[in-house]
PDB file of C-alpha atoms in Angstrom:
ATOM      1  CA  MET Y  30     -45.787   9.217 119.698  1.00  0.00           C
ATOM      2  CA  ILE Y  31     -46.603  12.671 118.305  1.00  0.00           C
ATOM      3  CA  ALA Y  32     -47.342  13.153 114.601  1.00  0.00           C
ATOM      4  CA  PRO Y  33     -47.734  16.820 113.616  1.00  0.00           C
ATOM      5  CA  SER Y  34     -50.239  17.283 110.804  1.00  0.00           C
ATOM      6  CA  ILE Y  35     -49.019  19.521 108.007  1.00  0.00           C
ATOM      7  CA  LEU Y  36     -52.641  20.291 107.168  1.00  0.00           C
ATOM      8  CA  SER Y  37     -52.166  23.088 109.728  1.00  0.00           C
ATOM      9  CA  ALA Y  38     -48.721  24.104 108.467  1.00  0.00           C
ATOM     10  CA  ASP Y  39     -47.826  26.893 106.034  1.00  0.00           C
ATOM     11  CA  PHE Y  40     -48.028  25.195 102.638  1.00  0.00           C
ATOM     12  CA  ALA Y  41     -45.652  27.795 101.165  1.00  0.00           C
ATOM     13  CA  ARG Y  42     -42.935  26.758 103.641  1.00  0.00           C
ATOM     14  CA  LEU Y  43     -43.393  23.008 104.099  1.00  0.00           C
ATOM     15  CA  ALA Y  44     -39.686  22.166 104.281  1.00  0.00           C
ATOM     16  CA  ASP Y  45     -39.211  24.763 107.025  1.00  0.00           C
ATOM     17  CA  GLU Y  46     -42.329  23.566 108.826  1.00  0.00           C
ATOM     18  CA  LEU Y  47     -40.975  20.017 108.933  1.00  0.00           C
ATOM     19  CA  ALA Y  48     -37.635  21.283 110.190  1.00  0.00           C
ATOM     20  CA  ALA Y  49     -39.450  23.131 112.997  1.00  0.00           C
ATOM     21  CA  VAL Y  50     -40.574  19.832 114.593  1.00  0.00           C
ATOM     22  CA  PRO Y  51     -37.353  17.777 114.623  1.00  0.00           C
ATOM     23  CA  THR Y  52     -38.315  15.457 117.491  1.00  0.00           C
ATOM     24  CA  SER Y  53     -41.615  14.370 115.956  1.00  0.00           C
ATOM     25  CA  ASP Y  54     -42.134  10.636 115.675  1.00  0.00           C
ATOM     26  CA  TRP Y  55     -44.039  10.889 112.395  1.00  0.00           C
ATOM     27  CA  ILE Y  56     -45.155  13.656 110.047  1.00  0.00           C
ATOM     28  CA  HIS Y  57     -48.846  13.251 109.263  1.00  0.00           C
ATOM     29  CA  VAL Y  58     -49.890  14.119 105.711  1.00  0.00           C
ATOM     30  CA  ASP Y  59     -53.596  14.402 104.918  1.00  0.00           C
ATOM     31  CA  VAL Y  60     -54.362  13.565 101.304  1.00  0.00           C
ATOM     32  CA  MET Y  61     -57.909  14.616 100.317  1.00  0.00           C
ATOM     33  CA  ASP Y  62     -59.506  14.288  96.892  1.00  0.00           C
ATOM     34  CA  ASN Y  63     -62.728  16.346  97.154  1.00  0.00           C
ATOM     35  CA  HIS Y  64     -64.702  13.136  96.550  1.00  0.00           C
ATOM     36  CA  PHE Y  65     -64.392  10.942  99.637  1.00  0.00           C
ATOM     37  CA  VAL Y  66     -64.246  14.120 101.731  1.00  0.00           C
ATOM     38  CA  PRO Y  67     -65.403  17.656 100.813  1.00  0.00           C
ATOM     39  CA  ASN Y  68     -61.921  19.147 100.656  1.00  0.00           C
ATOM     40  CA  LEU Y  69     -58.919  19.074  98.329  1.00  0.00           C
ATOM     41  CA  THR Y  70     -55.391  19.201  99.722  1.00  0.00           C
ATOM     42  CA  LEU Y  71     -52.279  17.625  98.230  1.00  0.00           C
ATOM     43  CA  GLY Y  72     -51.142  14.399  96.627  1.00  0.00           C
ATOM     44  CA  LEU Y  73     -48.267  12.163  95.677  1.00  0.00           C
ATOM     45  CA  PRO Y  74     -46.000  14.798  94.045  1.00  0.00           C
ATOM     46  CA  VAL Y  75     -45.936  16.845  97.261  1.00  0.00           C
ATOM     47  CA  VAL Y  76     -45.325  13.730  99.367  1.00  0.00           C
ATOM     48  CA  LYS Y  77     -42.362  12.842  97.153  1.00  0.00           C
ATOM     49  CA  SER Y  78     -40.969  16.341  97.702  1.00  0.00           C
ATOM     50  CA  LEU Y  79     -41.402  16.063 101.475  1.00  0.00           C
ATOM     51  CA  LEU Y  80     -39.563  12.752 101.523  1.00  0.00           C
ATOM     52  CA  LYS Y  81     -36.531  14.512 100.037  1.00  0.00           C
ATOM     53  CA  VAL Y  82     -36.293  17.102 102.832  1.00  0.00           C
ATOM     54  CA  THR Y  83     -36.879  15.120 106.034  1.00  0.00           C
ATOM     55  CA  ASP Y  84     -35.737  11.945 107.732  1.00  0.00           C
ATOM     56  CA  ILE Y  85     -38.863  11.883 109.923  1.00  0.00           C
ATOM     57  CA  PRO Y  86     -41.136   9.004 108.850  1.00  0.00           C
ATOM     58  CA  ILE Y  87     -44.046  10.173 106.706  1.00  0.00           C
ATOM     59  CA  ASP Y  88     -47.503   9.004 107.787  1.00  0.00           C
ATOM     60  CA  CYS Y  89     -49.886   9.375 104.833  1.00  0.00           C
ATOM     61  CA  HIS Y  90     -53.603   9.476 105.618  1.00  0.00           C
ATOM     62  CA  LEU Y  91     -55.489   8.933 102.383  1.00  0.00           C
ATOM     63  CA  MET Y  92     -59.002  10.375 102.532  1.00  0.00           C
ATOM     64  CA  ILE Y  93     -59.685   9.392  98.939  1.00  0.00           C
ATOM     65  CA  GLU Y  94     -61.913   7.236  96.802  1.00  0.00           C
ATOM     66  CA  ASP Y  95     -60.477   4.035  95.322  1.00  0.00           C
ATOM     67  CA  PRO Y  96     -57.472   3.682  97.642  1.00  0.00           C
ATOM     68  CA  ASP Y  97     -56.994   0.168  96.256  1.00  0.00           C
ATOM     69  CA  ARG Y  98     -55.737   1.861  93.088  1.00  0.00           C
ATOM     70  CA  TRP Y  99     -53.887   4.897  94.461  1.00  0.00           C
ATOM     71  CA  ALA Y 100     -52.426   3.968  97.846  1.00  0.00           C
ATOM     72  CA  ILE Y 101     -49.638   1.759  96.561  1.00  0.00           C
ATOM     73  CA  GLY Y 102     -47.898   4.722  94.927  1.00  0.00           C
ATOM     74  CA  TYR Y 103     -47.382   6.342  98.314  1.00  0.00           C
ATOM     75  CA  ALA Y 104     -45.783   3.185  99.682  1.00  0.00           C
ATOM     76  CA  GLU Y 105     -43.552   2.862  96.637  1.00  0.00           C
ATOM     77  CA  ALA Y 106     -42.484   6.504  97.006  1.00  0.00           C
ATOM     78  CA  GLY Y 107     -41.166   5.831 100.511  1.00  0.00           C
ATOM     79  CA  ALA Y 108     -43.959   6.747 102.936  1.00  0.00           C
ATOM     80  CA  TYR Y 109     -43.426   4.918 106.223  1.00  0.00           C
ATOM     81  CA  ASN Y 110     -47.116   4.333 106.959  1.00  0.00           C
ATOM     82  CA  VAL Y 111     -49.995   4.555 104.491  1.00  0.00           C
ATOM     83  CA  THR Y 112     -53.486   4.694 105.969  1.00  0.00           C
ATOM     84  CA  VAL Y 113     -56.660   4.084 103.979  1.00  0.00           C
ATOM     85  CA  HIS Y 114     -60.297   4.376 105.024  1.00  0.00           C
ATOM     86  CA  VAL Y 115     -62.251   1.185 105.503  1.00  0.00           C
ATOM     87  CA  GLU Y 116     -65.296   3.030 104.169  1.00  0.00           C
ATOM     88  CA  ALA Y 117     -63.506   3.560 100.829  1.00  0.00           C
ATOM     89  CA  ALA Y 118     -61.462   0.386 100.338  1.00  0.00           C
ATOM     90  CA  ASN Y 119     -62.892  -2.330  98.091  1.00  0.00           C
ATOM     91  CA  ASP Y 120     -60.693  -5.130  99.472  1.00  0.00           C
ATOM     92  CA  PRO Y 121     -58.940  -3.901 102.624  1.00  0.00           C
ATOM     93  CA  VAL Y 122     -57.178  -7.214 103.313  1.00  0.00           C
ATOM     94  CA  ALA Y 123     -55.611  -7.361  99.856  1.00  0.00           C
ATOM     95  CA  LEU Y 124     -54.757  -3.669 100.086  1.00  0.00           C
ATOM     96  CA  ALA Y 125     -52.903  -4.185 103.375  1.00  0.00           C
ATOM     97  CA  LYS Y 126     -50.851  -6.969 101.818  1.00  0.00           C
ATOM     98  CA  ASN Y 127     -50.084  -4.861  98.752  1.00  0.00           C
ATOM     99  CA  LEU Y 128     -49.000  -1.865 100.844  1.00  0.00           C
ATOM    100  CA  LYS Y 129     -46.599  -4.018 102.844  1.00  0.00           C
ATOM    101  CA  ALA Y 130     -45.247  -5.615  99.678  1.00  0.00           C
ATOM    102  CA  ALA Y 131     -44.615  -2.105  98.338  1.00  0.00           C
ATOM    103  CA  GLY Y 132     -42.532  -1.227 101.400  1.00  0.00           C
ATOM    104  CA  SER Y 133     -44.753   0.628 103.862  1.00  0.00           C
ATOM    105  CA  LYS Y 134     -46.705  -0.128 106.992  1.00  0.00           C
ATOM    106  CA  ALA Y 135     -50.444  -0.470 106.440  1.00  0.00           C
ATOM    107  CA  GLY Y 136     -52.973   1.629 108.344  1.00  0.00           C
ATOM    108  CA  LEU Y 137     -56.752   1.417 108.453  1.00  0.00           C
ATOM    109  CA  SER Y 138     -58.860   4.424 109.440  1.00  0.00           C
ATOM    110  CA  ILE Y 139     -62.457   4.533 110.643  1.00  0.00           C
ATOM    111  CA  LYS Y 140     -64.730   7.577 110.718  1.00  0.00           C
ATOM    112  CA  PRO Y 141     -66.409   8.649 113.987  1.00  0.00           C
ATOM    113  CA  GLY Y 142     -69.647   6.921 113.040  1.00  0.00           C
ATOM    114  CA  THR Y 143     -68.045   3.673 111.867  1.00  0.00           C
ATOM    115  CA  PRO Y 144     -68.043   0.852 114.448  1.00  0.00           C
ATOM    116  CA  LEU Y 145     -64.915  -1.138 115.180  1.00  0.00           C
ATOM    117  CA  GLU Y 146     -66.438  -4.586 115.636  1.00  0.00           C
ATOM    118  CA  PRO Y 147     -67.058  -5.527 111.969  1.00  0.00           C
ATOM    119  CA  TYR Y 148     -63.413  -4.916 111.095  1.00  0.00           C
ATOM    120  CA  VAL Y 149     -61.538  -6.738 113.859  1.00  0.00           C
ATOM    121  CA  GLU Y 150     -60.584  -9.620 111.566  1.00  0.00           C
ATOM    122  CA  VAL Y 151     -59.539  -7.182 108.833  1.00  0.00           C
ATOM    123  CA  LEU Y 152     -57.351  -5.317 111.330  1.00  0.00           C
ATOM    124  CA  LYS Y 153     -55.277  -8.440 111.885  1.00  0.00           C
ATOM    125  CA  HIS Y 154     -53.640  -7.571 108.556  1.00  0.00           C
ATOM    126  CA  TYR Y 155     -52.851  -3.965 109.528  1.00  0.00           C
ATOM    127  CA  ASP Y 156     -50.066  -2.256 111.478  1.00  0.00           C
ATOM    128  CA  THR Y 157     -52.021   0.863 112.498  1.00  0.00           C
ATOM    129  CA  LEU Y 158     -55.605   1.683 113.420  1.00  0.00           C
ATOM    130  CA  LEU Y 159     -56.405   5.375 112.940  1.00  0.00           C
ATOM    131  CA  VAL Y 160     -59.497   6.391 114.895  1.00  0.00           C
ATOM    132  CA  MET Y 161     -60.939   9.654 113.606  1.00  0.00           C
ATOM    133  CA  SER Y 162     -62.065  11.948 116.430  1.00  0.00           C
ATOM    134  CA  VAL Y 163     -63.535  14.477 114.002  1.00  0.00           C
ATOM    135  CA  GLU Y 164     -65.337  14.050 110.690  1.00  0.00           C
ATOM    136  CA  PRO Y 165     -62.560  13.792 108.093  1.00  0.00           C
ATOM    137  CA  GLY Y 166     -62.118  16.656 105.685  1.00  0.00           C
ATOM    138  CA  PHE Y 167     -61.076  19.780 107.570  1.00  0.00           C
ATOM    139  CA  GLY Y 168     -58.585  20.720 110.278  1.00  0.00           C
ATOM    140  CA  GLY Y 169     -59.393  22.681 113.397  1.00  0.00           C
ATOM    141  CA  GLN Y 170     -62.528  20.760 114.394  1.00  0.00           C
ATOM    142  CA  SER Y 171     -63.573  19.983 117.973  1.00  0.00           C
ATOM    143  CA  PHE Y 172     -62.640  16.660 119.552  1.00  0.00           C
ATOM    144  CA  MET Y 173     -65.401  14.019 119.670  1.00  0.00           C
ATOM    145  CA  ALA Y 174     -64.852  12.232 122.978  1.00  0.00           C
ATOM    146  CA  ASP Y 175     -67.345   9.453 122.287  1.00  0.00           C
ATOM    147  CA  VAL Y 176     -64.928   7.824 119.837  1.00  0.00           C
ATOM    148  CA  LEU Y 177     -62.726   6.933 122.813  1.00  0.00           C
ATOM    149  CA  ASP Y 178     -64.946   3.889 123.368  1.00  0.00           C
ATOM    150  CA  LYS Y 179     -63.507   2.511 120.124  1.00  0.00           C
ATOM    151  CA  VAL Y 180     -60.006   3.356 121.300  1.00  0.00           C
ATOM    152  CA  ARG Y 181     -60.618   1.402 124.500  1.00  0.00           C
ATOM    153  CA  GLN Y 182     -61.919  -1.561 122.502  1.00  0.00           C
ATOM    154  CA  ALA Y 183     -58.852  -1.510 120.285  1.00  0.00           C
ATOM    155  CA  ARG Y 184     -56.512  -1.135 123.249  1.00  0.00           C
ATOM    156  CA  HIS Y 185     -58.092  -4.184 124.889  1.00  0.00           C
ATOM    157  CA  LEU Y 186     -57.715  -6.227 121.694  1.00  0.00           C
ATOM    158  CA  VAL Y 187     -54.047  -5.256 121.456  1.00  0.00           C
ATOM    159  CA  ASP Y 188     -53.315  -5.860 125.127  1.00  0.00           C
ATOM    160  CA  THR Y 189     -54.925  -9.308 125.008  1.00  0.00           C
ATOM    161  CA  GLY Y 190     -53.010 -10.296 121.888  1.00  0.00           C
ATOM    162  CA  HIS Y 191     -55.926 -10.360 119.448  1.00  0.00           C
ATOM    163  CA  LEU Y 192     -54.424  -7.503 117.423  1.00  0.00           C
ATOM    164  CA  LYS Y 193     -50.861  -6.319 116.892  1.00  0.00           C
ATOM    165  CA  LEU Y 194     -51.007  -2.684 115.866  1.00  0.00           C
ATOM    166  CA  LEU Y 195     -50.520   0.924 116.904  1.00  0.00           C
ATOM    167  CA  VAL Y 196     -53.623   2.836 117.940  1.00  0.00           C
ATOM    168  CA  GLU Y 197     -53.544   6.309 116.395  1.00  0.00           C
ATOM    169  CA  ILE Y 198     -56.018   9.172 116.814  1.00  0.00           C
ATOM    170  CA  ASP Y 199     -56.614  12.181 114.585  1.00  0.00           C
ATOM    171  CA  GLY Y 200     -58.821  15.208 115.179  1.00  0.00           C
ATOM    172  CA  GLY Y 201     -58.969  17.916 117.818  1.00  0.00           C
ATOM    173  CA  ILE Y 202     -55.922  16.687 119.731  1.00  0.00           C
ATOM    174  CA  ASN Y 203     -54.468  19.449 121.906  1.00  0.00           C
ATOM    175  CA  ALA Y 204     -53.424  20.184 125.491  1.00  0.00           C
ATOM    176  CA  ASP Y 205     -57.062  19.904 126.625  1.00  0.00           C
ATOM    177  CA  THR Y 206     -57.808  16.532 124.990  1.00  0.00           C
ATOM    178  CA  ILE Y 207     -54.583  14.542 124.719  1.00  0.00           C
ATOM    179  CA  GLU Y 208     -54.662  13.210 128.276  1.00  0.00           C
ATOM    180  CA  GLN Y 209     -58.074  11.587 127.961  1.00  0.00           C
ATOM    181  CA  ALA Y 210     -57.035  10.068 124.644  1.00  0.00           C
ATOM    182  CA  ALA Y 211     -53.852   8.732 126.237  1.00  0.00           C
ATOM    183  CA  GLN Y 212     -55.790   7.273 129.148  1.00  0.00           C
ATOM    184  CA  ALA Y 213     -58.065   5.474 126.674  1.00  0.00           C
ATOM    185  CA  GLY Y 214     -55.022   3.765 125.148  1.00  0.00           C
ATOM    186  CA  VAL Y 215     -53.806   5.798 122.176  1.00  0.00           C
ATOM    187  CA  ASP Y 216     -50.205   5.193 121.057  1.00  0.00           C
ATOM    188  CA  CYS Y 217     -49.824   7.917 118.414  1.00  0.00           C
ATOM    189  CA  PHE Y 218     -51.435  11.367 118.483  1.00  0.00           C
ATOM    190  CA  VAL Y 219     -51.946  13.438 115.345  1.00  0.00           C
ATOM    191  CA  ALA Y 220     -51.887  17.147 116.201  1.00  0.00           C
ATOM    192  CA  GLY Y 221     -52.298  19.961 113.701  1.00  0.00           C
ATOM    193  CA  SER Y 222     -53.199  23.390 115.013  1.00  0.00           C
ATOM    194  CA  ALA Y 223     -51.961  22.466 118.516  1.00  0.00           C
ATOM    195  CA  VAL Y 224     -48.478  22.256 116.995  1.00  0.00           C
ATOM    196  CA  TYR Y 225     -48.404  24.671 114.093  1.00  0.00           C
ATOM    197  CA  ASP Y 226     -50.403  27.468 115.712  1.00  0.00           C
ATOM    198  CA  ALA Y 227     -47.927  27.474 118.624  1.00  0.00           C
ATOM    199  CA  ALA Y 228     -45.166  30.077 118.837  1.00  0.00           C
ATOM    200  CA  ASP Y 229     -42.625  27.248 118.919  1.00  0.00           C
ATOM    201  CA  PRO Y 230     -43.923  24.111 117.162  1.00  0.00           C
ATOM    202  CA  GLY Y 231     -40.989  22.030 118.360  1.00  0.00           C
ATOM    203  CA  LYS Y 232     -41.709  22.845 122.003  1.00  0.00           C
ATOM    204  CA  ALA Y 233     -45.391  22.150 121.419  1.00  0.00           C
ATOM    205  CA  VAL Y 234     -44.519  18.620 120.271  1.00  0.00           C
ATOM    206  CA  GLU Y 235     -42.451  18.030 123.408  1.00  0.00           C
ATOM    207  CA  ALA Y 236     -45.197  19.398 125.657  1.00  0.00           C
ATOM    208  CA  LEU Y 237     -47.852  17.189 124.093  1.00  0.00           C
ATOM    209  CA  ARG Y 238     -45.614  14.135 124.392  1.00  0.00           C
ATOM    210  CA  ALA Y 239     -45.004  14.849 128.073  1.00  0.00           C
ATOM    211  CA  GLN Y 240     -48.720  15.250 128.712  1.00  0.00           C
ATOM    212  CA  ALA Y 241     -49.542  11.975 126.989  1.00  0.00           C
ATOM    213  CA  ALA Y 242     -46.788  10.078 128.774  1.00  0.00           C
ATOM    214  CA  GLY Y 243     -47.929  11.415 132.124  1.00  0.00           C
ATOM    215  CA  ALA Y 244     -51.517  10.382 131.465  1.00  0.00           C
ATOM    216  CA  ARG Y 245     -50.615   6.859 130.357  1.00  0.00           C
TER     217      ARG Y 245
END
């Protein structure tokens, strides 16, 4: 699965930028609050607008403080998957249940320096694990290959039936890094500049998907 990140898109032309990647599996939307991460992007009003102009499922990645309070609004608005950070959530198990009750899938994200092991039981309540392969906050960063150990751990837990979720990765995914991420066991690849800096974003999505499928 390929999920273009609109963090790398032209914010003045978001409807057109979504239309340029029609075969995408998800559209990844980075919500940043300048508190949990040192950047400020967009929020619920923009997500609601995006939902009106595309049928592609919206994957909201909330890099915000107090997601227990704010995340539910994204699910209620119609986002397909709403991902919160385990480092920010007060009660991640209750939050997962509330997101699902509000109509979305529930995703849990971990920063590069956050280990997977303490959260395996928590992840039993989630539909998606988003492994960050850069420090959250800014697009265009270099891929951190050491996080693939966590991907391999998660893949093993899924394959052996201990977890039932999609393994997603976000940060520095491009033609040079997607194959090693696929080999480690990633299901869904978030790609920003690799898609939206391309001459043809739609073809870039197809090329990345083919690379990942070949590596798996």
